[in-house]
Amino acid sequence: DTGVSQNPRHKITKRGQNVTFRCDPISEHNRLYWYRQTLGQGPEFLTYFQNEAQLEKSRLLSDRFSAERPKGSFSTLEIQRTEQGDSAMYLCASSLIPGYGTPNTGELFFGEGSRLTVL
Amino acid sequence: KQEVTQIPAALSVPEGENLVLNCSFTDSAIYNLQWFRQDPGKGLTSLLLIQSSQREQTSGRLNASLDKSSGRSTLYIAASQPGDSATYLCATYNTDKLIFGTGTRLQVFP
């Protein structure tokens, strides 16, 4: 088990371009989360999946953001028409919970993050 | 809405000191509380997970306690080392997501 993997680690783009980040969770983990972190702040929740179902989205996730987890394994986070305010570290995390609909009391494991810089 | 606060925001101590990091939260109806370490430009490394039914967890030189009734958790680091220098984050589960504090930035100097 290699842990949570995120790619790319760094992305520099021009304002208005689209970017996509990929997250490979720990195998057999059924929950997958996306967080955003800006300098000096704690991570902020964006969205999470239970297997392939997207169960909650933060109001931070504007219409320009879309996340998918098509087969309940890896996930992608796409940002369309990037803005300078999108510059941040995007963190992915996964966990294993015993059953659908039960509270997540399991430990959350994070990847190394994908740092986005929008020029 | 859950709010998590960490005090102090920054801490600088000489090597060898025992130290305490504080975390407080406004809603005591949590499922668990997790402490993380984050090195500059890196992701989060899980240190300790305390379930709501537990009062403390220990791992090596680290000990975390949880008092749900008062909305507090503390992370105790014994015999601090320069390698402990990092940002320490606490986070609580209320529903199905972690809510984070802003962290305590720790520097341990030789």
Short mmCIF file of C-alpha atoms in Angstrom, two decimals:
data_model
loop_
_atom_site.label_atom_id
_atom_site.label_comp_id
_atom_site.label_asym_id
_atom_site.label_seq_id
_atom_site.Cartn_x
_atom_site.Cartn_y
_atom_site.Cartn_z
CA ASP A 1 0.00 0.00 0.00
CA THR A 2 1.64 3.21 -1.19
CA GLY A 3 -0.75 5.65 0.43
CA VAL A 4 -2.80 8.38 -1.24
CA SER A 5 -1.24 9.57 -4.49
CA GLN A 6 -1.90 12.92 -6.15
CA ASN A 7 -0.85 14.19 -9.57
CA PRO A 8 0.49 16.54 -10.66
CA ARG A 9 2.29 17.82 -7.59
CA HIS A 10 2.65 21.29 -9.05
CA LYS A 11 0.71 23.06 -11.78
CA ILE A 12 1.31 26.58 -13.09
CA THR A 13 -1.30 27.88 -15.48
CA LYS A 14 -2.54 31.10 -16.97
CA ARG A 15 -5.82 32.64 -15.94
CA GLY A 16 -8.70 31.24 -17.97
CA GLN A 17 -7.15 27.82 -18.61
CA ASN A 18 -8.63 24.54 -17.38
CA VAL A 19 -6.73 22.25 -15.03
CA THR A 20 -7.36 18.74 -13.78
CA PHE A 21 -5.98 17.01 -10.70
CA ARG A 22 -6.02 13.30 -10.08
CA CYS A 23 -6.17 11.42 -6.79
CA ASP A 24 -5.56 7.71 -6.26
CA PRO A 25 -6.76 6.73 -2.78
CA ILE A 26 -5.55 3.88 -0.62
CA SER A 27 -6.90 0.71 -2.21
CA GLU A 28 -10.23 -0.46 -0.82
CA HIS A 29 -10.91 2.88 0.88
CA ASN A 30 -14.51 3.73 0.13
CA ARG A 31 -14.49 7.39 1.11
CA LEU A 32 -12.57 10.05 -0.81
CA TYR A 33 -12.36 13.72 0.11
CA TRP A 34 -11.09 16.88 -1.58
CA TYR A 35 -9.87 19.84 0.46
CA ARG A 36 -8.33 23.18 -0.45
CA GLN A 37 -5.66 24.91 1.60
CA THR A 38 -4.30 28.43 1.24
CA LEU A 39 -1.16 29.74 2.90
CA GLY A 40 -1.41 29.96 6.67
CA GLN A 41 -4.86 28.43 6.81
CA GLY A 42 -6.20 25.00 7.67
CA PRO A 43 -7.65 22.83 4.90
CA GLU A 44 -11.21 23.66 3.82
CA PHE A 45 -13.65 20.95 2.77
CA LEU A 46 -14.69 20.91 -0.89
CA THR A 47 -16.48 17.62 -1.55
CA TYR A 48 -16.50 13.92 -0.78
CA PHE A 49 -17.45 10.60 -2.36
CA GLN A 50 -18.76 7.37 -0.92
CA ASN A 51 -17.62 4.87 -3.55
CA GLU A 52 -18.69 6.55 -6.83
CA ALA A 53 -21.45 8.71 -5.32
CA GLN A 54 -20.71 12.36 -4.61
CA LEU A 55 -22.54 12.90 -1.31
CA GLU A 56 -21.74 16.47 -0.37
CA LYS A 57 -20.37 19.61 -1.99
CA SER A 58 -19.26 22.74 -0.17
CA ARG A 59 -20.51 26.13 -1.30
CA LEU A 60 -16.82 26.82 -1.93
CA LEU A 61 -17.18 24.52 -4.95
CA SER A 62 -18.42 26.96 -7.58
CA ASP A 63 -19.84 25.92 -10.94
CA ARG A 64 -16.32 26.07 -12.38
CA PHE A 65 -15.30 23.13 -10.21
CA SER A 66 -16.30 19.55 -10.92
CA ALA A 67 -15.21 16.34 -9.26
CA GLU A 68 -15.76 12.77 -10.33
CA ARG A 69 -15.01 9.30 -9.07
CA PRO A 70 -16.33 7.21 -11.95
CA LYS A 71 -15.57 3.69 -10.78
CA GLY A 72 -15.25 4.30 -7.09
CA SER A 73 -11.47 4.19 -7.29
CA PHE A 74 -9.48 7.24 -8.44
CA SER A 75 -10.98 10.73 -8.52
CA THR A 76 -10.45 13.84 -10.62
CA LEU A 77 -10.99 17.47 -9.71
CA GLU A 78 -11.32 19.83 -12.67
CA ILE A 79 -11.25 23.60 -12.48
CA GLN A 80 -12.51 25.43 -15.55
CA ARG A 81 -11.60 29.01 -16.48
CA THR A 82 -9.13 29.31 -13.63
CA GLU A 83 -8.88 32.55 -11.66
CA GLN A 84 -6.01 33.85 -9.55
CA GLY A 85 -8.10 33.19 -6.46
CA ASP A 86 -7.98 29.47 -7.28
CA SER A 87 -4.28 29.39 -6.41
CA ALA A 88 -3.98 26.98 -3.49
CA MET A 89 -2.94 23.50 -2.44
CA TYR A 90 -5.57 20.91 -3.36
CA LEU A 91 -5.51 17.97 -0.97
CA CYS A 92 -7.08 14.56 -1.39
CA ALA A 93 -7.77 12.16 1.46
CA SER A 94 -9.31 8.73 1.84
CA SER A 95 -10.72 6.57 4.59
CA LEU A 96 -12.51 3.29 5.16
CA ILE A 97 -15.83 3.24 6.91
CA PRO A 98 -17.79 0.09 7.82
CA GLY A 99 -21.05 0.78 6.06
CA TYR A 100 -22.95 3.19 3.89
CA GLY A 101 -24.68 5.91 5.86
CA THR A 102 -22.68 5.35 9.03
CA PRO A 103 -20.65 8.17 10.52
CA ASN A 104 -17.06 8.28 9.43
CA THR A 105 -15.16 7.32 12.53
CA GLY A 106 -12.21 6.07 10.55
CA GLU A 107 -8.82 7.68 10.27
CA LEU A 108 -8.34 10.01 7.32
CA PHE A 109 -5.17 9.71 5.24
CA PHE A 110 -4.00 12.57 3.05
CA GLY A 111 -1.88 12.72 -0.07
CA GLU A 112 0.98 15.15 -0.67
CA GLY A 113 -1.31 17.62 -2.42
CA SER A 114 -1.37 19.35 -5.79
CA ARG A 115 -0.22 22.96 -5.70
CA LEU A 116 -1.92 25.23 -8.23
CA THR A 117 -0.54 28.62 -9.22
CA VAL A 118 -2.68 30.74 -11.52
CA LEU A 119 -0.81 33.60 -13.20
CA LYS B 1 -21.57 25.28 12.50
CA GLN B 2 -18.43 23.74 14.00
CA GLU B 3 -15.51 26.09 14.61
CA VAL B 4 -12.08 24.83 15.58
CA THR B 5 -9.51 27.10 17.18
CA GLN B 6 -5.86 26.36 17.91
CA ILE B 7 -3.72 28.22 20.40
CA PRO B 8 -0.99 29.34 20.18
CA ALA B 9 -0.69 30.15 16.48
CA ALA B 10 3.08 29.85 16.70
CA LEU B 11 5.52 28.49 19.23
CA SER B 12 9.31 28.51 19.40
CA VAL B 13 11.05 26.39 22.04
CA PRO B 14 14.52 25.03 22.75
CA GLU B 15 15.21 21.37 22.18
CA GLY B 16 14.25 19.08 25.06
CA GLU B 17 11.25 20.99 26.32
CA ASN B 18 7.89 19.37 26.93
CA LEU B 19 5.12 21.32 25.29
CA VAL B 20 1.34 21.43 24.95
CA LEU B 21 -0.67 22.46 21.92
CA ASN B 22 -4.30 23.39 22.43
CA CYS B 23 -7.36 22.82 20.28
CA SER B 24 -10.91 23.93 21.09
CA PHE B 25 -14.15 23.31 19.25
CA THR B 26 -17.61 24.80 19.57
CA ASP B 27 -19.85 21.77 18.93
CA SER B 28 -19.21 18.86 21.29
CA ALA B 29 -21.23 16.38 19.19
CA ILE B 30 -18.17 15.03 17.42
CA TYR B 31 -17.45 11.49 16.20
CA ASN B 32 -13.71 11.76 16.60
CA LEU B 33 -10.79 14.17 16.67
CA GLN B 34 -7.62 13.79 14.66
CA TRP B 35 -4.23 15.48 15.02
CA PHE B 36 -2.03 16.00 11.97
CA ARG B 37 1.44 17.23 11.23
CA GLN B 38 2.23 19.25 8.11
CA ASP B 39 5.72 20.12 6.87
CA PRO B 40 6.09 23.18 4.60
CA GLY B 41 4.70 22.54 1.13
CA LYS B 42 3.68 18.99 2.02
CA GLY B 43 0.51 17.08 2.70
CA LEU B 44 -0.86 16.11 6.11
CA THR B 45 0.47 13.22 8.15
CA SER B 46 -1.91 11.67 10.65
CA LEU B 47 -0.49 11.58 14.17
CA LEU B 48 -3.30 10.46 16.44
CA LEU B 49 -7.01 9.68 16.16
CA ILE B 50 -9.21 9.87 19.25
CA GLN B 51 -12.68 8.38 19.00
CA SER B 52 -15.49 10.21 20.78
CA SER B 53 -15.69 7.46 23.40
CA GLN B 54 -11.99 7.75 24.23
CA ARG B 55 -10.22 10.26 26.43
CA GLU B 56 -6.67 9.96 25.13
CA GLN B 57 -4.31 8.30 22.70
CA THR B 58 -0.55 7.89 22.83
CA SER B 59 2.08 7.32 20.18
CA GLY B 60 5.71 7.50 21.17
CA ARG B 61 6.45 10.97 22.54
CA LEU B 62 2.98 12.20 21.61
CA ASN B 63 -0.11 12.10 23.80
CA ALA B 64 -3.45 13.57 22.82
CA SER B 65 -6.37 14.04 25.16
CA LEU B 66 -10.00 14.77 24.46
CA ASP B 67 -12.60 16.42 26.71
CA LYS B 68 -15.81 16.60 24.72
CA SER B 69 -17.82 18.30 27.45
CA SER B 70 -15.50 21.29 27.51
CA GLY B 71 -14.80 21.20 23.77
CA ARG B 72 -11.05 20.81 24.15
CA SER B 73 -8.19 18.63 23.05
CA THR B 74 -4.51 18.91 23.83
CA LEU B 75 -1.47 17.47 22.11
CA TYR B 76 1.44 16.88 24.45
CA ILE B 77 4.90 16.51 22.93
CA ALA B 78 7.57 15.19 25.29
CA ALA B 79 11.26 15.98 24.98
CA SER B 80 10.88 18.04 21.82
CA GLN B 81 13.44 17.69 19.00
CA PRO B 82 14.33 19.92 16.03
CA GLY B 83 12.72 17.31 13.78
CA ASP B 84 9.37 18.09 15.46
CA SER B 85 9.37 21.50 13.77
CA ALA B 86 6.22 21.65 11.64
CA THR B 87 2.64 22.89 11.70
CA TYR B 88 0.27 20.85 13.85
CA LEU B 89 -3.40 20.75 12.92
CA CYS B 90 -6.36 19.39 14.80
CA ALA B 91 -9.62 18.49 13.13
CA THR B 92 -12.98 17.21 14.30
CA TYR B 93 -15.64 15.06 12.67
CA ASN B 94 -19.20 16.25 13.28
CA THR B 95 -21.05 14.83 10.31
CA ASP B 96 -19.09 13.23 7.50
CA LYS B 97 -16.23 15.65 7.10
CA LEU B 98 -13.25 16.96 9.02
CA ILE B 99 -13.31 20.58 10.16
CA PHE B 100 -9.81 21.94 10.67
CA GLY B 101 -8.27 24.56 12.87
CA THR B 102 -5.69 26.97 11.46
CA GLY B 103 -2.81 25.14 13.11
CA THR B 104 0.07 25.80 15.48
CA ARG B 105 3.41 26.44 13.81
CA LEU B 106 6.11 24.88 15.99
CA GLN B 107 9.81 25.58 15.80
CA VAL B 108 12.21 23.60 17.98
CA PHE B 109 15.73 25.03 17.94
CA PRO B 110 18.91 23.18 19.00
#
